[in-house]
Coordinates of C-alpha atoms and ligand atoms in Angstrom, one line a residue:
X146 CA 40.3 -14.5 -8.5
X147 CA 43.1 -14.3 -6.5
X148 CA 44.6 -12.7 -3.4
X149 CA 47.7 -11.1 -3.8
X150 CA 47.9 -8.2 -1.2
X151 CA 47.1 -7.3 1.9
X152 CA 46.3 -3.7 3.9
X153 CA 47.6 -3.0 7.2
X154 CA 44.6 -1.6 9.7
X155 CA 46.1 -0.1 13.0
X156 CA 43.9 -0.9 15.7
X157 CA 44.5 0.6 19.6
X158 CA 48.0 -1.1 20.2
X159 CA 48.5 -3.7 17.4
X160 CA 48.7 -4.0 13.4
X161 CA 46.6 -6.4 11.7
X162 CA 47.1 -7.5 7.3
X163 CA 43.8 -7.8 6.3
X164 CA 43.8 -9.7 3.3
X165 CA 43.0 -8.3 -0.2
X166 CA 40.2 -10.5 -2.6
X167 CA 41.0 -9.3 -5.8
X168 CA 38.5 -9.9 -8.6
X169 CA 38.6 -11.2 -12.0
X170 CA 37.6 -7.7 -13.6
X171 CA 40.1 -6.0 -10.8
X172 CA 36.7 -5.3 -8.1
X173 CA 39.0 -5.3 -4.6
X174 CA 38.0 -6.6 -1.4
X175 CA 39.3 -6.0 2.2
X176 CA 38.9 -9.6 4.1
X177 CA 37.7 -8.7 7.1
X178 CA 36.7 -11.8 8.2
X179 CA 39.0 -12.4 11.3
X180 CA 38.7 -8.7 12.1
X181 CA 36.5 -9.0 15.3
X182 CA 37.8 -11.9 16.6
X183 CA 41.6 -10.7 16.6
X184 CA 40.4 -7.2 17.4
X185 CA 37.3 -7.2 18.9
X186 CA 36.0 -3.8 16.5
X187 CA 33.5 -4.9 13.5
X188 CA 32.6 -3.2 10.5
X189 CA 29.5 -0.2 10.6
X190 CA 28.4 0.5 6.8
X191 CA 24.5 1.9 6.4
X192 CA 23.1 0.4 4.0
X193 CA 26.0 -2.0 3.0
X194 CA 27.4 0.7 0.8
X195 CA 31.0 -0.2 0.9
X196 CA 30.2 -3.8 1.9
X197 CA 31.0 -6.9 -0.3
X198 CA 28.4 -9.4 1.6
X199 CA 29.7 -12.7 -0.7
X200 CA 32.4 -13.5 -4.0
X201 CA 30.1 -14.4 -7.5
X202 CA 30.5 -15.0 -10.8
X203 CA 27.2 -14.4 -11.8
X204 CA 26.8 -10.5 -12.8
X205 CA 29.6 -7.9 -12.9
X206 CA 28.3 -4.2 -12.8
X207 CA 31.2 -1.0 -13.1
X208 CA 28.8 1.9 -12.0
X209 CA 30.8 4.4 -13.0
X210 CA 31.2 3.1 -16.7
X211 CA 28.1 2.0 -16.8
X212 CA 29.1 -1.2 -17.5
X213 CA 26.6 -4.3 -16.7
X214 CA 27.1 -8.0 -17.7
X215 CA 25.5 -11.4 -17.4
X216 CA 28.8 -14.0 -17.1
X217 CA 30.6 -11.7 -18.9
X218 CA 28.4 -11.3 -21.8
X219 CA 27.5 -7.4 -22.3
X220 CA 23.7 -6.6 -21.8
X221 CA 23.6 -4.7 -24.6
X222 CA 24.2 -8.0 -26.6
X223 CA 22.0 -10.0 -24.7
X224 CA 19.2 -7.5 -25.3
X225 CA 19.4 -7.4 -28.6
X226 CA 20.2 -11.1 -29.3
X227 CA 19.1 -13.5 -27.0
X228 CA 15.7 -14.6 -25.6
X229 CA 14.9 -13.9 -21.8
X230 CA 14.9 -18.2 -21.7
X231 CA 18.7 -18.5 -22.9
X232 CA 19.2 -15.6 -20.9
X233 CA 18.1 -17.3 -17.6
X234 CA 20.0 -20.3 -18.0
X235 CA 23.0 -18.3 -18.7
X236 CA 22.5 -16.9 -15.2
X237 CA 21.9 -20.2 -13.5
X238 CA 24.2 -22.5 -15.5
X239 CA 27.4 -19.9 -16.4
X240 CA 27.1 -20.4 -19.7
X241 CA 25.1 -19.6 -22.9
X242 CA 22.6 -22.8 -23.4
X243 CA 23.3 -25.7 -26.3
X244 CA 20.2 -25.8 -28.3
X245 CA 19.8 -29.3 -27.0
X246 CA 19.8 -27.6 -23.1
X247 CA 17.4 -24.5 -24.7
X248 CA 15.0 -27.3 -26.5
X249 CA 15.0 -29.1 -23.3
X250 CA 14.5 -26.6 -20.6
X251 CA 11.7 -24.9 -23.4
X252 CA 9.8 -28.6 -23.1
X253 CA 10.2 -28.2 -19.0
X254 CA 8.9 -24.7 -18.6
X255 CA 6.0 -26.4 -20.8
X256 CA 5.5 -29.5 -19.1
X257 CA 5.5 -27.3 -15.7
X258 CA 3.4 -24.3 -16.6
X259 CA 0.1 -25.6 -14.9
X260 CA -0.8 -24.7 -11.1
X261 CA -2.0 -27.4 -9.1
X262 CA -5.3 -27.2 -9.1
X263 CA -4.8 -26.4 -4.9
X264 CA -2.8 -23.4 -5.7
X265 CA -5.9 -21.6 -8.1
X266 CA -8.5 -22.3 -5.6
X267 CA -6.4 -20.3 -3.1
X268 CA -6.6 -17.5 -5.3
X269 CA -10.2 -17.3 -4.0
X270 CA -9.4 -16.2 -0.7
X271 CA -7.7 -13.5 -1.9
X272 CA -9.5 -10.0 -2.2
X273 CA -10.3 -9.0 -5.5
X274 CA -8.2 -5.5 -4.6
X275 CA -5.3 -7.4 -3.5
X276 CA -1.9 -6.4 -4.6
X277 CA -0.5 -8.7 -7.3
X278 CA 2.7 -8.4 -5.2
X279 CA 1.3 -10.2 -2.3
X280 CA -0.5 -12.6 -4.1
X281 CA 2.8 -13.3 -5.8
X282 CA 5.3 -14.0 -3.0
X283 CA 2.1 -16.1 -0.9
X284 CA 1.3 -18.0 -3.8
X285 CA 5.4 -18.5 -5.0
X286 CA 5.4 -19.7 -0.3
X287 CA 2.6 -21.9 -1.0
X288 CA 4.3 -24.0 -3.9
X289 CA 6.9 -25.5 -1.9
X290 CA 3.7 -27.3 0.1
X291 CA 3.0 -29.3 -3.3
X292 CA 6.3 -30.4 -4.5
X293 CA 8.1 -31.8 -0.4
X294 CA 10.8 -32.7 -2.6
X295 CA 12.0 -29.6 -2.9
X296 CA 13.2 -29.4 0.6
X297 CA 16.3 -32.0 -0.7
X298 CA 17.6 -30.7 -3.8
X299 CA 20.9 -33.6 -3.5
X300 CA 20.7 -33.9 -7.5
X301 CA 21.0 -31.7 -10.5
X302 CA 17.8 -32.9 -12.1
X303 CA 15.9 -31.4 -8.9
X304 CA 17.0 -28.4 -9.3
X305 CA 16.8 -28.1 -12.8
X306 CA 13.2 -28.9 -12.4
X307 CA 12.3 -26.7 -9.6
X308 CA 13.8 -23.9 -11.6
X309 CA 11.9 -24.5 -14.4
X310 CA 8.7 -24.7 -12.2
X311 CA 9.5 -21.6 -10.6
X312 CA 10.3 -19.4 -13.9
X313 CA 7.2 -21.1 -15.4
X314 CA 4.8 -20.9 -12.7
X315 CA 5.1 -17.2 -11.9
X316 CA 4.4 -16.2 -15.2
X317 CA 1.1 -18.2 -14.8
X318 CA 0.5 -17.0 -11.3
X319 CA 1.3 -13.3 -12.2
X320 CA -1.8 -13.4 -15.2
X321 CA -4.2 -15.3 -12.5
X322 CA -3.8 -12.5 -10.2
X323 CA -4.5 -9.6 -12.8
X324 CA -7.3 -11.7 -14.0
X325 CA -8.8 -12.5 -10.3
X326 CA -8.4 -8.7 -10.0
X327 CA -10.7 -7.8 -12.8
X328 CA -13.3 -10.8 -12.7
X329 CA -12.3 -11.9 -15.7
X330 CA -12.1 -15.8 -16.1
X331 CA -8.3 -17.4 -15.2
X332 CA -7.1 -18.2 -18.5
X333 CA -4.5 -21.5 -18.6
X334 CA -1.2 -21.4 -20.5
X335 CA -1.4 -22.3 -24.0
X336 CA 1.4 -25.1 -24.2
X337 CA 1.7 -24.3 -28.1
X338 CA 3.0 -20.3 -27.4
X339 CA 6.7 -19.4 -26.8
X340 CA 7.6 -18.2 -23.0
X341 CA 6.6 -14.5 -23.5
X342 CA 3.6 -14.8 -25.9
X343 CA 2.1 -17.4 -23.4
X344 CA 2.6 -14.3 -20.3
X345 CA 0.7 -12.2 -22.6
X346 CA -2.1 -14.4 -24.1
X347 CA -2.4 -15.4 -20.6
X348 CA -3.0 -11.8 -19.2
X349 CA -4.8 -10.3 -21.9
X350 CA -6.6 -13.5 -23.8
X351 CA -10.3 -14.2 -23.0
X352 CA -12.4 -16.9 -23.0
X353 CA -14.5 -16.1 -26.7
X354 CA -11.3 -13.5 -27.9
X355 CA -7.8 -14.7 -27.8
X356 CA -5.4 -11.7 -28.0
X357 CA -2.9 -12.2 -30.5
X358 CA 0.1 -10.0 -29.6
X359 CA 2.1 -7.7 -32.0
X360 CA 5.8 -9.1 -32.3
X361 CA 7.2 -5.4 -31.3
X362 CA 5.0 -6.2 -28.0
X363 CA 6.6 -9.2 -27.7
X364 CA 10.0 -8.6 -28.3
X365 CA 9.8 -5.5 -25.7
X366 CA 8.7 -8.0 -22.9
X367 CA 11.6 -10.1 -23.8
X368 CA 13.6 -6.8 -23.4
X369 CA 12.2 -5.5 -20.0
X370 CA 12.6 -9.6 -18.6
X371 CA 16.1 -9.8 -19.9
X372 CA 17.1 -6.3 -18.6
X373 CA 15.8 -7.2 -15.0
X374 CA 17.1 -10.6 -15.1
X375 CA 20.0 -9.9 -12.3
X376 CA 21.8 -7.0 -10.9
X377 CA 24.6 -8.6 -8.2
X378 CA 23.5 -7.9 -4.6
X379 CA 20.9 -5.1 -4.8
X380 CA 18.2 -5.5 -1.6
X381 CA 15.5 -8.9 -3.0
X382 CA 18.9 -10.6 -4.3
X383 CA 20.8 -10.1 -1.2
X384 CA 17.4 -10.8 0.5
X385 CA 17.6 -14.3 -1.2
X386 CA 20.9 -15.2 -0.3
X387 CA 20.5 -14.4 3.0
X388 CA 17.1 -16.7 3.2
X389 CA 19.0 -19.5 1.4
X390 CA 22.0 -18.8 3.2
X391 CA 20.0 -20.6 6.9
X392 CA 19.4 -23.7 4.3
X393 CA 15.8 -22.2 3.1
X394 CA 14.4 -24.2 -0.2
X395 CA 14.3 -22.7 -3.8
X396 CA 10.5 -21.6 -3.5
X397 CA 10.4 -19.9 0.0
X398 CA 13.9 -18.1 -0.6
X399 CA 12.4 -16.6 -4.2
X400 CA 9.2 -15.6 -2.3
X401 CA 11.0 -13.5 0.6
X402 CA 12.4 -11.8 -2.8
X403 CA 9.7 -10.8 -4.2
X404 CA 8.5 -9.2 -0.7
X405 CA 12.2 -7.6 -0.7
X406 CA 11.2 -6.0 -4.2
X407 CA 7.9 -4.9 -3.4
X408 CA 9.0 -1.5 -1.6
X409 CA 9.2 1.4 -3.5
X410 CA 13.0 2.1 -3.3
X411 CA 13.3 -1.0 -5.4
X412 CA 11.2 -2.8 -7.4
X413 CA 8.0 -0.7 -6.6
X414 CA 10.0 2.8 -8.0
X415 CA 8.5 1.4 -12.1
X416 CA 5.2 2.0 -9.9
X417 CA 5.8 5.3 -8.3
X418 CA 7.7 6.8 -11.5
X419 CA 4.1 6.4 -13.6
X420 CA 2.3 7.4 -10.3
X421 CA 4.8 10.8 -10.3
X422 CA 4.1 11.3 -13.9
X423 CA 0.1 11.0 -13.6
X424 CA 0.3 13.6 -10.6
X425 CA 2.4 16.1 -12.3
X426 CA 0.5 15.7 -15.7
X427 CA -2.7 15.6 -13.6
X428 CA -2.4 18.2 -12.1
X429 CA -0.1 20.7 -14.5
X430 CA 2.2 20.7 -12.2
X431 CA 5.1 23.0 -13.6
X432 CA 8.3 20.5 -14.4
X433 CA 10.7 23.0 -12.5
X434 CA 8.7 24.1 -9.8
X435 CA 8.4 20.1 -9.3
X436 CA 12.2 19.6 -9.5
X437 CA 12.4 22.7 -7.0
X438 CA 10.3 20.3 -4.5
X439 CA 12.6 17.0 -5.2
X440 CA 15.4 19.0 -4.4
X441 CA 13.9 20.5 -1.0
X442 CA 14.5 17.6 1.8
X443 CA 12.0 18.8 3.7
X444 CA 9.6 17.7 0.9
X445 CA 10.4 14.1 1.4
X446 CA 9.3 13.7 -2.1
X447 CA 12.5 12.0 -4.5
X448 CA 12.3 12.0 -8.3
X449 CA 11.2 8.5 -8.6
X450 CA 13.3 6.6 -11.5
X451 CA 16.4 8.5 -11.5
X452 CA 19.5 7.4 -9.2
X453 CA 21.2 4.6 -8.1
X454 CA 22.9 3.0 -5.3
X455 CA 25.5 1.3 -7.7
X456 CA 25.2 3.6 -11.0
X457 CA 26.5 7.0 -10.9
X458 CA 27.0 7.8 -14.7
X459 CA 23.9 6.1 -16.5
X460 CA 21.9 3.0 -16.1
X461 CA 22.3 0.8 -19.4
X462 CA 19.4 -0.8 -19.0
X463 CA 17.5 2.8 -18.7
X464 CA 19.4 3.4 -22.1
X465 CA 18.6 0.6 -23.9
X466 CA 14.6 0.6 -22.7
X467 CA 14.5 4.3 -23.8
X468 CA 14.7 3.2 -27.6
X469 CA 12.4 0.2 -27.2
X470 CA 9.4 2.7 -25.8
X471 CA 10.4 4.9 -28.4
X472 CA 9.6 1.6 -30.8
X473 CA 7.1 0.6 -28.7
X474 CA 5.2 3.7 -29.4
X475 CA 5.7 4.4 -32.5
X476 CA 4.9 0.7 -34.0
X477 CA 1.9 1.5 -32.0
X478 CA 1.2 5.0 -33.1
X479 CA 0.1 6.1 -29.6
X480 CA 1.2 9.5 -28.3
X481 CA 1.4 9.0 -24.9
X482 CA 1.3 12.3 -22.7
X483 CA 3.4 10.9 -19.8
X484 CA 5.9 9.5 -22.0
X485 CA 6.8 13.2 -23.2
X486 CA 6.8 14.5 -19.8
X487 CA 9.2 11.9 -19.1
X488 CA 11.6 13.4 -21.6
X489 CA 10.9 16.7 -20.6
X490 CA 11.4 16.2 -16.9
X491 CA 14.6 14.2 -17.6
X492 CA 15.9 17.2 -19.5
X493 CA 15.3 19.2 -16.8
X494 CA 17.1 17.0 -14.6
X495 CA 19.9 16.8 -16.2
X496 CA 20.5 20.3 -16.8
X497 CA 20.3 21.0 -12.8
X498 CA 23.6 21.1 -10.8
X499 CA 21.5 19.2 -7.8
X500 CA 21.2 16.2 -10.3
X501 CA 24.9 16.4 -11.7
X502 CA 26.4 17.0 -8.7
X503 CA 25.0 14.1 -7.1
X504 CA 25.5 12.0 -10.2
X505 CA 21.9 11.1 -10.5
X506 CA 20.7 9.7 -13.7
X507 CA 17.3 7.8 -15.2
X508 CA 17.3 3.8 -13.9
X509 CA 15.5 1.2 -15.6
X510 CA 12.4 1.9 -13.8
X511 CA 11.9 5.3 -15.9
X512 CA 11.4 3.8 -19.2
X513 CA 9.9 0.5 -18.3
X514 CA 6.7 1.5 -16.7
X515 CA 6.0 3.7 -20.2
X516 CA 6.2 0.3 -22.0
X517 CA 4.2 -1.6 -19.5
X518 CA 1.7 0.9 -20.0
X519 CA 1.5 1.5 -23.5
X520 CA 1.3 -2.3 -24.1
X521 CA -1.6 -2.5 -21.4
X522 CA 0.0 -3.7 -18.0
X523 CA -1.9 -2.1 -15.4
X524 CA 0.3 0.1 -12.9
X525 CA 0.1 -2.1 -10.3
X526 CA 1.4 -5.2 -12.2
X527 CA 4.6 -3.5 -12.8
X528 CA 6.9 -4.7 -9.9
X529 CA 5.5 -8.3 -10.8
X530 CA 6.9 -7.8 -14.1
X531 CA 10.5 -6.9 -12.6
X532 CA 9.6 -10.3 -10.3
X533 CA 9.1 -11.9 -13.5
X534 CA 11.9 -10.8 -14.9
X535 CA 14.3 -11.2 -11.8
X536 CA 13.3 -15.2 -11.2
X537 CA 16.3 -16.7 -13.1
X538 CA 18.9 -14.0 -11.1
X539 CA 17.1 -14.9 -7.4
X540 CA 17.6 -18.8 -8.9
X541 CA 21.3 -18.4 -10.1
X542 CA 21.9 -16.4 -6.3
X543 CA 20.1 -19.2 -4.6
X544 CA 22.2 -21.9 -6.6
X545 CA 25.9 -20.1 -5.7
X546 CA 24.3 -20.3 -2.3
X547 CA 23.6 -23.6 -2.2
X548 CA 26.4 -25.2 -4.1
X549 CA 29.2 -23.5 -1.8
X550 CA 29.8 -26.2 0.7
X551 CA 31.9 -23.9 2.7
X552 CA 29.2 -20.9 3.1
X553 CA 27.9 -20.0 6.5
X554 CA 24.5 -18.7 7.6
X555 CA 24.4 -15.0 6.8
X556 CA 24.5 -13.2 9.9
X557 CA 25.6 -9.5 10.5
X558 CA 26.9 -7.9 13.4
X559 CA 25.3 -4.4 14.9
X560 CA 26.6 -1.4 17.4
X561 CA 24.3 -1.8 20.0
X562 CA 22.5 1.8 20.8
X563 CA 19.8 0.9 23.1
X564 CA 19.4 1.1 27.1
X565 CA 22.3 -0.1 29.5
X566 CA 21.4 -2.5 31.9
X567 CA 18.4 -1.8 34.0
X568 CA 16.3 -3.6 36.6
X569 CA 12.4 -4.4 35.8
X570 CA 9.9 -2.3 37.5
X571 CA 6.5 -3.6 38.4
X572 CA 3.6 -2.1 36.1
X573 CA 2.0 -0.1 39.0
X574 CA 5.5 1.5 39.7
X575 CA 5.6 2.6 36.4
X576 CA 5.8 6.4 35.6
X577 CA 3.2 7.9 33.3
X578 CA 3.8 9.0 30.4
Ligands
LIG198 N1 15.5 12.4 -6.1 C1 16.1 13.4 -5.4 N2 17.3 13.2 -4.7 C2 17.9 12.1 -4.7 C3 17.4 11.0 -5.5 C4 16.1 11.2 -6.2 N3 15.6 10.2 -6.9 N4 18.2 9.9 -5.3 C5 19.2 10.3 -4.5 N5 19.0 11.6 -4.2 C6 19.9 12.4 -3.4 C7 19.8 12.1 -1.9 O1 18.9 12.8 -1.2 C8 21.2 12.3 -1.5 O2 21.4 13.7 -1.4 P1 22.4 14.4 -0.2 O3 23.8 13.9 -0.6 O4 22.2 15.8 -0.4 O5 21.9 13.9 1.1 C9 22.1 11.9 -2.7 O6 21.2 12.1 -3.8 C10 22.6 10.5 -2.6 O7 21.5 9.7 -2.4 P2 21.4 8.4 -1.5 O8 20.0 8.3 -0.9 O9 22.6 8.3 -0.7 O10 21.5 7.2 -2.6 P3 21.2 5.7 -2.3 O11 22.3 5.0 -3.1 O12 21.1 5.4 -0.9 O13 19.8 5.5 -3.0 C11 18.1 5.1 -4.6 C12 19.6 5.0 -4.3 C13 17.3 4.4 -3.5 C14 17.9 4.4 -5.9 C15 17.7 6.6 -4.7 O14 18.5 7.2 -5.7 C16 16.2 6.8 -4.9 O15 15.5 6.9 -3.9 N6 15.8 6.9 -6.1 C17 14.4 7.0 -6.4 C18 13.7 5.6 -6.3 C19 14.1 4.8 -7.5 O16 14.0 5.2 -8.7 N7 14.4 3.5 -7.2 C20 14.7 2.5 -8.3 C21 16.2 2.1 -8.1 S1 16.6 1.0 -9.5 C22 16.0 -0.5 -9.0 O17 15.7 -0.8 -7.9 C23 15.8 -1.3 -10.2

């Protein structure tokens, strides 16, 4: 990274050179940082489309190739090589694991996979109908009361640990709360199964039946986690940042993530795509009188799972999920209604100028909820799975965070809109209204 040029921004009577940040895969970046105070103007971007909030060299995405990489390694690689566990400390650490690192971060995540006993009785004050989401982020909050330490974090080895607690834990957490939601007694990890094994014999085993999981079920899980492992500034990993950025531990930064990802613009869309699918199929809904409806505004209603803020040829990850439900399927010999409307509506898409012009395209979100279903995830465990998934990347954000002695607390400017200044008025002087 270095900064080589600058641009010349003309303000009422004076010229300013505004630095230019240039990246290590040629991403460019107009320093604005001394902007306001030499001009007195700041920046106005909705929805920080044009606006580089922070440098990292964690994940570089190129939109328009459709190009995304974990520290330089291409996804497609990691998908089809790696292990979501190698994967996250490649995000956190910069670097592929030794297996000496791997053996020992494996024999953390095992030795930290328990909740304290504290944390499972609070799942009884939870409502059986609670959303797993909720549960998540108060239960991820509620962590950083049993470990103080993690307020600290001076050494390595804390940190190491609290990561491993955290990518651990929330595996364990996300099973108790799909078990508390069906009645079903909380099953505890089984230290002798392998990261993704021990998610599923954790949400599916029972008591008298352990559930022994197909390796094709496996290996998608490891896919769908690796996939959503990190994506650069979308809106929970900014969220993070920003958290961290006022000095806010590991624990409570990761939890005002998951509540970032909860919405349906983001994490929630793997919800609303099988929700869209279930109404359309539900109701026989004709695919192009449907697309006719996405297209009208005034319909409010979006085609959940396609488009992008950051893609705008295709979504890799979309890509490379759409052969593992195809597997996924197949290894299972289901034929799954909603999966071929999903191919039918996104031939329809495709083939409509209002899609092509506005480069929209499946996301990840399409494909994954078709293989959370078919593998028996209920619909409203989905955006837990992306939390799941996402840990290491809000952990590796948090970490950049924290480690850059020179960062400052994350703290936007606005154009003020509202009233002028105006005198109160006594409540009895008040006008009706
Ligand atoms: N269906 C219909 N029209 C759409 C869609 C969609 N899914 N997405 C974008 N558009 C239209 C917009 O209405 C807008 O049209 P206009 O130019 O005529 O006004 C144009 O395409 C550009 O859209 P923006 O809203 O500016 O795109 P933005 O980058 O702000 O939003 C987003 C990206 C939120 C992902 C959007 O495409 C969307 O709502 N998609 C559906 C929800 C979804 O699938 N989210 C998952 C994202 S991936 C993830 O979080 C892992």
């Amino acid at each position: 990274m270095n900064q080589t040029q600058s641009i010349q921004l003309r303000t009422d009577n004076q010229t300013l050179d505004l630095p230019v940040i240039l990246g290590t895969e040629d991403d460019r970046g107009i320093d604005i940082s001394k902007l306001r105070a030499q001009t007195g103007y700041v920046t106005l971007d909705d929805g920080f489309a044009n606006t580089g909030a922070c440098k990292s060299a964690i994940t570089y995405i190129d939109g328009e190739k459709g190009i995304l990489r974990y520290r330089g390694y291409p996804i497609e690689q990691l998908a089809e090589r790696g292990t979501f566990i190698e994967t996250a400390l490649l995000l956190i650490y910069g670097e592929l694991p030794t297996a000496d690192h791997l053996e020992r971060f494996r024999e953390l995540l095992t030795a930290k996979e328990l909740l304290h006993e504290g944390l499972y009785k609070l799942f009884d004050g939870f409502p059986p109908n609670a959303h797993p989401m909720a549960v998540l982020s108060a239960m991820i909050n509620a962590t950083s009361c049993y470990y103080p330490e993690i307020t600290q974090m001076e050494d390595e080895s804390t940190f190491e640990i609290a990561a491993a607690r955290l990518i651990s834990k929330v595996r364990t957490m996300a099973a108790a709360s799909h078990k508390k939601s069906l009645g079903q007694p909380l099953m505890y990890p089984d230290p002798g199964l392998r990261y993704c094994q021990n998610f599923l014999h954790m949400m599916f085993s029972l008591p008298n039946k352990p559930y022994e999981p197909d390796p094709d079920i496996v290996n998608a899980i490891n896919r769908i986690l690796i996939l959503h492992a990190d994506h650069e500034q979308n809106c929970s990993t900014s969220t993070v940042r920003m958290v961290a950025s006022s000095g806010a531990n590991l624990f409570a930064s990761c939890a005002a993530g998951v509540c970032a990802l909860w919405g349906r613009l983001h994490g929630g869309a793997n919800m609303a795509v099988i929700e869209m699918l279930e109404h359309i199929h539900k109701n026989k809904i004709d695919l192009k009188q449907y697309i006719e409806q996405v297209k009208d505004k005034s319909s409010g209603i979006r085609l959940m799972g396609f488009g992008h803020r950051v893609y705008k040829n295709f979504d890799p990850r979309a890509r490379i999920l759409k052969d593992s439900a195809d597997k996924v399927l197949t290894k299972l010999n289901i034929n799954d209604p909603l999966l071929d409307l999903a191919r039918r509506l996104e031939e329809v898409a495709l083939e409509d100028s209002y899609f092509k012009d506005r480069n929209l395209y499946p996301n990840v979100d399409f494909y994954s909820g078709i293989i959370m279903r078919t593998i028996g995830i209920p619909v409203n465990m989905f955006t837990v799975m992306f939390a799941i998934g996402r840990m290491p990347g809000w952990i590796a954000n948090w970490k950049e965070v924290h480690d850059d002695t020179t960062g400052r607390i994350s703290r936007p400017r606005q154009v003020y809109v509202g009233p002028t200044k105006r005198d109160y008025v006594p409540v009895e002087q008040r006008a009706a209204k």
